[in-house]
Coordinates of C-alpha atoms and ligand atoms in Angstrom, one line a residue:
M1 CA -20.7 28.8 -45.5
D2 CA -24.1 29.2 -47.7
R3 CA -25.8 32.3 -47.9
G4 CA -29.0 33.1 -45.9
I5 CA -28.5 30.5 -43.2
N6 CA -27.6 32.4 -40.2
D7 CA -30.2 32.8 -37.3
I8 CA -29.0 36.2 -36.3
G9 CA -26.7 38.9 -37.1
I10 CA -24.4 41.0 -35.0
I11 CA -23.1 44.4 -36.1
G12 CA -20.4 46.0 -33.9
L13 CA -17.5 43.7 -32.9
A14 CA -16.0 45.5 -30.0
V15 CA -15.8 43.4 -26.8
M16 CA -19.6 43.3 -26.0
G17 CA -20.5 42.4 -29.6
R18 CA -18.0 39.7 -30.1
N19 CA -18.7 38.3 -26.7
L20 CA -22.5 38.1 -27.7
V21 CA -21.5 36.4 -30.9
L22 CA -19.5 33.8 -29.2
N23 CA -22.1 33.2 -26.6
I24 CA -24.8 32.8 -29.4
A25 CA -22.6 30.4 -31.3
D26 CA -21.9 28.3 -28.1
K27 CA -25.7 27.7 -27.7
G28 CA -25.8 26.1 -31.2
F29 CA -27.2 29.0 -33.3
S30 CA -25.4 30.3 -36.3
V31 CA -24.4 34.0 -36.3
A32 CA -23.3 36.5 -39.0
A33 CA -20.8 39.1 -37.7
F34 CA -20.0 42.4 -39.3
N35 CA -17.9 45.4 -38.2
R36 CA -17.8 48.7 -40.2
T37 CA -14.0 48.7 -39.9
T38 CA -12.9 45.6 -42.0
A39 CA -9.7 45.2 -39.9
V40 CA -11.8 44.5 -36.8
T41 CA -13.8 41.9 -38.6
Q42 CA -10.6 40.3 -40.0
E43 CA -9.0 40.3 -36.6
F44 CA -12.0 38.6 -35.0
A45 CA -12.2 36.1 -37.9
G46 CA -8.6 35.1 -37.0
T47 CA -9.6 34.2 -33.5
L48 CA -12.3 31.8 -34.5
Q49 CA -12.1 28.0 -33.9
P50 CA -12.9 25.7 -36.7
G51 CA -16.5 24.4 -36.4
Q52 CA -17.8 27.5 -34.7
K53 CA -21.0 28.6 -36.5
I54 CA -19.9 32.1 -37.0
Q55 CA -19.7 33.9 -40.5
P56 CA -17.7 37.0 -40.6
C57 CA -18.9 39.4 -43.2
Y58 CA -17.1 42.1 -45.0
S59 CA -19.9 44.1 -46.4
L60 CA -23.5 45.1 -45.3
E61 CA -24.8 43.2 -48.4
E62 CA -23.1 40.1 -47.6
F63 CA -24.1 40.3 -44.0
V64 CA -27.8 40.8 -44.8
G65 CA -27.7 38.3 -47.4
A66 CA -26.3 35.7 -44.9
L67 CA -29.3 35.9 -42.7
T68 CA -32.5 33.8 -42.6
K69 CA -35.8 35.7 -43.0
P70 CA -37.3 37.6 -41.2
R71 CA -33.6 38.8 -40.7
A72 CA -32.7 39.6 -37.1
V73 CA -30.0 42.2 -36.9
M74 CA -28.6 43.0 -33.5
I75 CA -26.6 46.5 -33.2
M76 CA -23.9 46.4 -30.6
V77 CA -22.4 49.9 -31.1
K78 CA -22.0 52.9 -28.8
A79 CA -25.3 54.4 -27.9
G80 CA -26.2 57.7 -29.7
N81 CA -25.4 58.8 -33.2
A82 CA -23.7 55.6 -34.0
V83 CA -26.9 53.6 -33.7
D84 CA -28.6 56.0 -36.0
A85 CA -25.7 55.6 -38.6
V86 CA -25.9 51.8 -38.6
I87 CA -29.8 52.0 -39.0
E88 CA -29.4 54.3 -41.8
G89 CA -27.2 51.9 -43.6
L90 CA -29.3 48.9 -42.8
V91 CA -32.7 50.3 -44.0
P92 CA -32.0 50.1 -47.7
V93 CA -30.9 46.5 -47.6
L94 CA -33.7 45.1 -45.1
E95 CA -37.1 44.2 -46.0
P96 CA -40.4 44.7 -44.3
G97 CA -40.9 42.2 -41.5
D98 CA -37.1 42.2 -40.7
I99 CA -36.1 43.0 -36.9
I100 CA -33.3 45.5 -36.0
I101 CA -32.2 44.9 -32.3
D102 CA -30.4 47.6 -30.3
G103 CA -28.5 46.0 -27.6
G104 CA -26.7 49.2 -26.2
N105 CA -27.4 51.6 -23.4
S106 CA -29.5 53.8 -25.6
Y107 CA -31.6 56.7 -24.3
F108 CA -35.3 55.6 -24.2
G109 CA -36.5 58.6 -26.0
D110 CA -34.1 57.6 -29.0
T111 CA -35.6 54.1 -28.9
D112 CA -39.1 55.4 -29.1
R113 CA -38.2 57.6 -32.0
R114 CA -36.6 54.6 -33.8
V115 CA -39.5 52.3 -33.1
K116 CA -41.8 54.6 -34.7
S117 CA -39.7 55.6 -37.7
L118 CA -38.7 52.1 -38.6
A119 CA -42.4 50.9 -38.2
E120 CA -43.3 53.4 -41.0
R121 CA -41.0 51.4 -43.2
G122 CA -42.4 47.9 -41.8
I123 CA -39.3 47.1 -39.9
H124 CA -39.4 46.1 -36.3
F125 CA -37.2 47.6 -33.9
L126 CA -36.4 46.0 -30.5
G127 CA -34.7 48.1 -27.6
V128 CA -32.8 45.6 -25.6
G129 CA -31.1 46.5 -22.3
I130 CA -28.2 44.1 -21.8
S131 CA -26.4 44.1 -18.5
G132 CA -23.5 42.1 -17.1
G133 CA -20.5 43.6 -18.8
E134 CA -18.0 41.7 -21.0
F135 CA -18.3 38.5 -18.9
G136 CA -22.1 38.7 -18.9
A137 CA -22.2 39.2 -22.7
R138 CA -20.0 36.1 -23.0
Y139 CA -21.4 33.8 -20.6
G140 CA -24.9 35.0 -19.7
P141 CA -26.3 38.5 -19.5
S142 CA -29.5 39.8 -18.0
M143 CA -31.7 41.0 -21.0
M144 CA -34.4 43.4 -20.9
P145 CA -36.2 43.5 -24.3
G146 CA -38.9 45.9 -25.3
G147 CA -40.6 46.9 -28.5
P148 CA -43.3 45.2 -30.7
R149 CA -44.2 42.1 -29.3
E150 CA -44.5 40.1 -32.6
A151 CA -40.8 41.0 -33.2
Y152 CA -39.8 39.4 -29.9
E153 CA -41.0 36.0 -30.8
P154 CA -38.5 35.2 -33.6
V155 CA -35.6 35.9 -31.3
R156 CA -37.0 34.7 -28.0
V157 CA -35.3 31.2 -28.3
I158 CA -32.0 32.7 -28.8
F159 CA -32.2 35.3 -25.9
E160 CA -33.5 32.6 -23.6
A161 CA -30.6 30.4 -24.6
I162 CA -27.8 32.9 -24.1
A163 CA -29.3 34.8 -21.0
A164 CA -28.1 34.1 -17.5
K165 CA -30.2 31.7 -15.5
A166 CA -31.5 32.1 -12.0
D167 CA -33.3 29.4 -10.1
G168 CA -33.2 27.5 -13.6
Q169 CA -35.1 30.6 -15.4
P170 CA -33.7 32.6 -18.1
C171 CA -32.9 36.2 -17.1
V172 CA -34.9 37.6 -20.0
T173 CA -38.5 38.1 -20.7
Y174 CA -40.5 40.4 -23.0
L175 CA -41.1 43.5 -20.9
G176 CA -43.4 45.8 -22.9
P177 CA -43.9 48.0 -26.1
A178 CA -41.7 50.8 -27.3
S179 CA -38.8 51.8 -25.2
A180 CA -39.9 49.6 -22.2
G181 CA -36.7 47.5 -22.4
H182 CA -34.2 50.5 -22.5
Y183 CA -36.3 52.3 -19.9
V184 CA -35.9 49.3 -17.4
K185 CA -32.3 49.2 -18.3
M186 CA -31.9 52.8 -17.5
V187 CA -33.4 52.3 -14.1
H188 CA -31.3 49.4 -13.5
N189 CA -28.4 51.5 -14.0
G190 CA -29.8 54.2 -11.7
I191 CA -30.1 51.5 -9.0
E192 CA -26.4 50.5 -9.8
Y193 CA -25.4 54.0 -9.2
G194 CA -27.2 54.2 -5.9
V195 CA -25.8 50.9 -4.6
M196 CA -22.2 51.5 -5.8
Q197 CA -22.5 55.1 -3.8
L198 CA -23.7 53.1 -0.6
I199 CA -20.9 50.5 -0.8
S200 CA -18.3 53.4 -1.4
E201 CA -19.7 55.0 1.9
T202 CA -19.2 51.8 3.9
Y203 CA -15.7 51.8 2.7
A204 CA -15.2 55.4 3.8
L205 CA -16.7 54.6 7.2
M206 CA -14.6 51.5 7.7
K207 CA -11.4 53.0 6.4
M208 CA -11.7 56.4 8.0
A209 CA -13.6 55.7 11.4
L210 CA -12.3 52.3 12.0
G211 CA -8.9 52.1 10.3
L212 CA -9.5 48.8 8.5
T213 CA -6.8 47.7 6.3
N214 CA -7.4 46.6 2.6
D215 CA -7.2 42.9 3.5
E216 CA -9.5 43.4 6.5
L217 CA -12.0 45.2 4.1
A218 CA -11.8 42.4 1.7
R219 CA -12.6 40.0 4.6
V220 CA -15.6 42.1 5.7
Y221 CA -17.0 42.3 2.2
A222 CA -16.6 38.6 1.6
D223 CA -18.4 37.9 4.8
W224 CA -21.2 40.3 3.9
D225 CA -21.4 38.6 0.6
A226 CA -21.9 35.3 2.2
G227 CA -25.1 36.5 4.1
E228 CA -28.1 38.6 3.2
L229 CA -26.0 41.2 1.3
N230 CA -25.2 38.6 -1.3
S231 CA -24.9 40.4 -4.5
Y232 CA -22.5 41.0 -7.4
L233 CA -21.5 44.5 -6.3
V234 CA -20.5 43.3 -2.7
E235 CA -18.8 40.3 -4.2
I236 CA -16.5 42.3 -6.5
T237 CA -15.8 44.9 -3.8
S238 CA -14.2 42.1 -1.7
K239 CA -12.1 41.1 -4.8
I240 CA -11.0 44.7 -5.5
F241 CA -9.4 45.1 -2.0
R242 CA -7.3 42.1 -2.5
R243 CA -5.9 43.2 -5.9
R244 CA -2.3 44.3 -6.2
D245 CA -1.0 46.8 -8.6
D246 CA 1.4 45.2 -11.2
S247 CA 3.6 48.0 -11.6
T248 CA 4.0 49.1 -7.9
G249 CA 3.0 46.1 -5.9
S250 CA 0.9 48.3 -3.6
Y251 CA -2.7 47.7 -3.4
L252 CA -4.5 48.7 -6.5
I253 CA -7.3 50.5 -5.0
D254 CA -4.9 52.9 -3.3
V255 CA -3.4 54.1 -6.7
I256 CA -6.7 54.7 -8.4
L257 CA -7.9 58.3 -8.6
G258 CA -11.0 59.0 -6.8
E259 CA -12.7 60.8 -9.8
A260 CA -15.8 58.7 -10.7
G261 CA -16.9 58.7 -14.3
Q262 CA -20.4 58.6 -15.7
L263 CA -21.8 57.7 -19.1
G264 CA -25.2 59.2 -18.5
T265 CA -27.6 56.3 -17.6
G266 CA -27.7 57.3 -13.9
M267 CA -28.4 60.9 -14.8
W268 CA -31.1 59.9 -17.3
T269 CA -32.8 57.9 -14.4
S270 CA -32.7 60.9 -12.2
Q271 CA -34.1 63.3 -14.8
S272 CA -36.8 61.0 -15.9
A273 CA -37.8 60.4 -12.4
M274 CA -38.0 64.1 -11.8
D275 CA -40.2 64.4 -15.0
L276 CA -42.6 61.9 -13.5
H277 CA -42.5 63.5 -9.9
V278 CA -41.1 60.3 -8.5
P279 CA -38.7 60.7 -5.6
V280 CA -35.5 58.7 -6.1
P281 CA -33.1 60.5 -3.9
N282 CA -30.5 57.7 -3.5
I283 CA -30.1 57.7 -7.5
D284 CA -29.9 61.5 -7.5
V285 CA -27.3 61.9 -4.9
A286 CA -25.3 59.1 -6.4
V287 CA -25.1 61.1 -9.7
A288 CA -24.3 64.2 -7.8
M289 CA -21.5 62.5 -5.8
R290 CA -19.9 61.3 -9.0
S291 CA -20.0 65.0 -10.3
L292 CA -18.7 66.2 -6.8
S293 CA -15.9 63.6 -6.9
A294 CA -14.6 65.1 -10.2
L295 CA -14.2 68.6 -8.6
E296 CA -10.7 67.5 -7.5
E297 CA -9.0 70.9 -7.3
E298 CA -11.9 72.7 -5.7
R299 CA -12.0 69.9 -3.1
A300 CA -8.4 70.2 -2.2
L301 CA -8.9 73.9 -1.7
A302 CA -12.1 73.4 0.3
A303 CA -10.4 70.8 2.5
R304 CA -7.8 73.6 3.7
L305 CA -10.4 76.4 3.9
L306 CA -13.4 74.5 5.4
T307 CA -11.8 72.2 7.9
S308 CA -10.3 75.3 9.8
V309 CA -13.6 77.0 10.2
G310 CA -15.4 75.8 13.2
G311 CA -12.7 73.3 14.1
V312 CA -12.0 69.7 13.0
P313 CA -15.1 67.6 13.2
K314 CA -15.2 65.5 16.5
T315 CA -14.6 61.8 16.4
A316 CA -17.8 60.1 17.2
S317 CA -17.8 56.7 18.9
Q318 CA -16.6 54.2 16.4
P319 CA -19.4 52.6 14.3
H320 CA -20.0 49.0 14.8
I321 CA -19.4 46.8 11.7
E322 CA -22.7 45.0 12.3
H323 CA -24.3 48.5 12.2
V324 CA -22.7 49.3 9.0
R325 CA -23.7 46.1 7.5
G326 CA -27.4 46.6 8.7
A327 CA -27.4 50.2 7.4
L328 CA -26.1 48.9 3.9
R329 CA -29.0 46.3 3.9
A330 CA -31.6 48.9 4.8
A331 CA -30.3 51.5 2.4
M332 CA -30.0 48.8 -0.3
I333 CA -33.7 47.9 0.0
I334 CA -34.7 51.6 0.1
T335 CA -32.7 52.2 -3.1
Y336 CA -34.2 49.2 -5.0
A337 CA -37.7 50.5 -3.6
Q338 CA -37.1 53.8 -5.3
G339 CA -36.1 52.3 -8.6
F340 CA -39.1 50.0 -8.6
A341 CA -41.4 52.9 -7.6
H342 CA -40.0 54.9 -10.5
L343 CA -40.7 51.9 -12.8
R344 CA -44.4 51.6 -11.5
V345 CA -45.0 55.2 -12.3
A346 CA -43.2 55.3 -15.6
S347 CA -45.1 52.2 -16.7
K348 CA -48.4 53.9 -16.3
A349 CA -47.5 57.1 -17.7
L350 CA -45.6 55.6 -20.7
G351 CA -48.0 52.7 -21.3
F352 CA -45.4 49.9 -20.8
N353 CA -47.7 47.9 -18.7
L354 CA -44.6 46.4 -16.9
N355 CA -44.8 43.3 -14.8
L356 CA -42.5 44.2 -11.9
E357 CA -42.3 40.6 -10.8
D358 CA -40.8 39.8 -14.3
V359 CA -38.4 42.7 -13.9
A360 CA -37.3 41.4 -10.5
G361 CA -36.9 38.0 -12.1
V362 CA -34.8 39.3 -15.0
W363 CA -32.5 41.1 -12.6
R364 CA -31.8 38.0 -10.3
G365 CA -29.0 36.8 -12.4
G366 CA -26.4 38.1 -15.0
C367 CA -26.8 41.8 -14.3
I368 CA -24.7 44.2 -12.3
I369 CA -27.3 44.8 -9.6
R370 CA -28.1 41.0 -9.2
A371 CA -28.5 40.2 -5.4
L372 CA -30.1 37.9 -3.1
L373 CA -32.6 40.8 -2.3
L374 CA -34.2 40.4 -5.7
R375 CA -35.7 37.1 -4.5
D376 CA -37.5 39.1 -1.7
I377 CA -38.4 41.7 -4.3
K378 CA -39.8 39.1 -6.7
G379 CA -41.7 37.6 -3.8
A380 CA -43.2 41.0 -3.0
F381 CA -44.6 41.6 -6.4
E382 CA -45.8 38.1 -6.6
R383 CA -47.8 38.6 -3.5
S384 CA -49.0 42.0 -4.4
P385 CA -48.4 42.9 -8.2
E386 CA -49.7 46.5 -7.9
L387 CA -47.5 47.3 -4.9
P388 CA -46.6 51.0 -5.3
N389 CA -43.6 50.7 -3.2
L390 CA -41.5 48.0 -1.8
L391 CA -41.5 49.6 1.7
L392 CA -45.1 48.7 1.7
D393 CA -44.4 45.0 1.5
P394 CA -44.8 43.5 5.1
P395 CA -41.6 41.4 5.2
L396 CA -39.4 44.1 3.7
S397 CA -41.0 46.9 5.7
H398 CA -40.5 45.0 8.8
E399 CA -36.9 44.2 7.9
V400 CA -36.2 48.0 7.1
A401 CA -38.0 49.2 10.3
S402 CA -35.8 46.8 12.4
L403 CA -32.7 48.1 10.7
R404 CA -33.5 51.8 11.1
P405 CA -31.6 52.2 14.4
A406 CA -28.6 50.7 12.6
L407 CA -29.0 53.1 9.8
A408 CA -29.6 56.1 12.1
E409 CA -26.5 55.2 14.2
V410 CA -24.3 55.0 11.2
V411 CA -25.7 58.4 9.7
G412 CA -25.4 60.1 13.2
G413 CA -21.8 59.0 13.9
A414 CA -20.6 59.9 10.4
T415 CA -22.1 63.2 10.5
I416 CA -20.2 64.0 13.8
S417 CA -17.1 62.8 12.5
G418 CA -17.4 64.7 9.2
I419 CA -17.4 61.6 7.0
P420 CA -19.6 62.2 4.0
V421 CA -22.4 59.5 3.7
P422 CA -25.0 61.2 1.5
G423 CA -26.4 57.8 0.3
F424 CA -27.0 56.7 3.9
M425 CA -28.5 60.0 4.8
N426 CA -30.8 60.0 1.9
A427 CA -31.9 56.6 2.5
L428 CA -32.7 57.4 6.2
A429 CA -34.5 60.8 5.2
Y430 CA -36.4 59.0 2.5
L431 CA -37.5 56.2 4.9
D432 CA -38.5 58.8 7.7
A433 CA -40.3 61.0 5.2
Y434 CA -42.1 58.1 3.7
R435 CA -43.4 56.7 7.0
T436 CA -44.4 60.0 8.4
E437 CA -48.0 60.8 8.0
W438 CA -47.7 64.5 8.7
L439 CA -45.1 66.4 6.8
P440 CA -44.5 70.2 7.1
S441 CA -45.7 70.6 3.4
N442 CA -48.8 72.4 4.6
L443 CA -46.4 75.3 5.3
I444 CA -45.1 75.3 1.8
Q445 CA -48.6 75.4 0.5
A446 CA -49.4 78.3 2.6
Q447 CA -46.2 80.0 1.5
R448 CA -47.1 79.3 -2.2
D449 CA -50.7 80.8 -1.7
Y450 CA -49.1 83.8 0.3
F451 CA -46.8 84.9 -2.3
G452 CA -48.4 83.4 -5.5
A453 CA -52.0 82.8 -4.9
H454 CA -51.3 79.1 -5.7
T455 CA -54.4 78.0 -3.7
Y456 CA -54.5 75.1 -1.2
R457 CA -56.7 72.3 -0.1
R458 CA -58.0 71.8 3.4
V459 CA -57.9 68.9 5.9
D460 CA -61.6 69.5 6.8
R461 CA -63.4 70.3 3.6
D462 CA -63.2 69.4 0.0
G463 CA -62.3 72.2 -2.6
I464 CA -59.7 74.5 -3.6
F465 CA -58.9 77.6 -1.3
H466 CA -57.2 80.9 -1.5
T467 CA -56.6 83.3 1.3
D468 CA -55.9 86.9 1.2
W469 CA -53.0 86.8 3.4
L470 CA -52.3 90.6 3.5
T471 CA -55.6 91.3 5.3
E472 CA -55.1 90.2 8.9
Ligands
6PG1 C1 -24.3 46.9 -17.0 C2 -23.6 48.2 -16.9 C3 -23.1 48.9 -18.0 C4 -22.0 49.9 -17.9 C5 -22.6 51.2 -17.4 C6 -21.6 51.9 -16.7 O1 -25.5 46.8 -16.6 O2 -23.7 46.0 -17.5 O3 -24.4 49.1 -16.2 O4 -24.3 49.2 -18.8 O5 -20.9 49.5 -17.4 O6 -23.2 51.9 -18.4 O7 -22.1 53.2 -16.5 P1 -21.3 54.5 -16.0 O8 -20.1 54.5 -16.9 O9 -22.2 55.4 -16.2 O10 -20.8 54.1 -14.6

């Protein structure tokens, strides 16, 4: 293959990187592919079919020389130091006007730093969130690009060709400057954590309180997926319950240790929401529950110790599956509402100028949190682009209000039975707090003023007030 003719180059040929290479080549673009470890590139080269417009490269110089200008180089390596190491290697061999694209789950603060330092050298940096796992990378991910707008134009046609499609639209659009893309991907993952937690709680309820078998669970989730709960996460949940373990023949789910891992994006979402004073309790609790799940030994001890104190929890009347379904729908809406409210505030505070209708559009296909619900959400932002919270959208608020009894029923029953449902509890508490005009926070203000002279505002007069509480 001649030098300098490839439309784009990919660095990092682990599964996500190589699947993106194949996806891009399938769409008729030519791709240069490079991996730091030559053996990986060689192995990948050995899998290529004749006629595929893919050029495996064995040095950075060969790789960079194989790209048309301005060069577009996409990095698909593990987030963190590895990204900086690749950038360091690239900078001396690139020219002003070239574009580096980071397609990993990078922390948005790192992306801001990279955008800035590369801009000083005339090199554009795009932080692109990519969702959909291995399959998405190969056949159509959801893509969340952010960075200098002029750097997006040259790669736009490639991104639009390789992205998933929803209602005929590509699930990619330029989202905003600097780290806007990686920020949106971070919140995507926060919502992903929240919804996964809720689905796991429906599993606990239906297994522990209703005694459903794995086959029955598979059928329930498949049935839910066919209705308004239609979503990738509910769909794969149904498939998971059918899967048998190759080595033992038993259901695979029953031999998987319940210690949930986490790579950090959920925690970053919680932390950054906290920094912005945006309440996202369903994301917070999902992160906390993964951490709690890892305390295996302590929980075993506590199971013996704490169940004997105060007696074994009573068994409440069995939850109705329809209530569980309604509770999941309500809590899912509430979780997405928290994520979008977070983005609304971050957009203003960090200057992203996000269009939340676009974000909902990009998430409709290809990504892990794709769901029928995103159509309703897109509609809500189409009707009201500045909506601060999805619970203020009339159709969604009406639906959540009508599902509140089911949510309360499920939380109440689970609480009496001692089945932990912190995701549902937080969704219900958030809903109730959000829809309550009067909150007891006047007492908190009084206490703050009492012990720290932190002052308070009054309901009947403007101004800032302090009371000398010690003089009666
Ligand atoms: C996606 C996923 C992907 C990855 C998560 C897993 O959108 O394709 O979110 O990015 O699977 O990072 O995160 P945890 O390991 O933290 O669950």
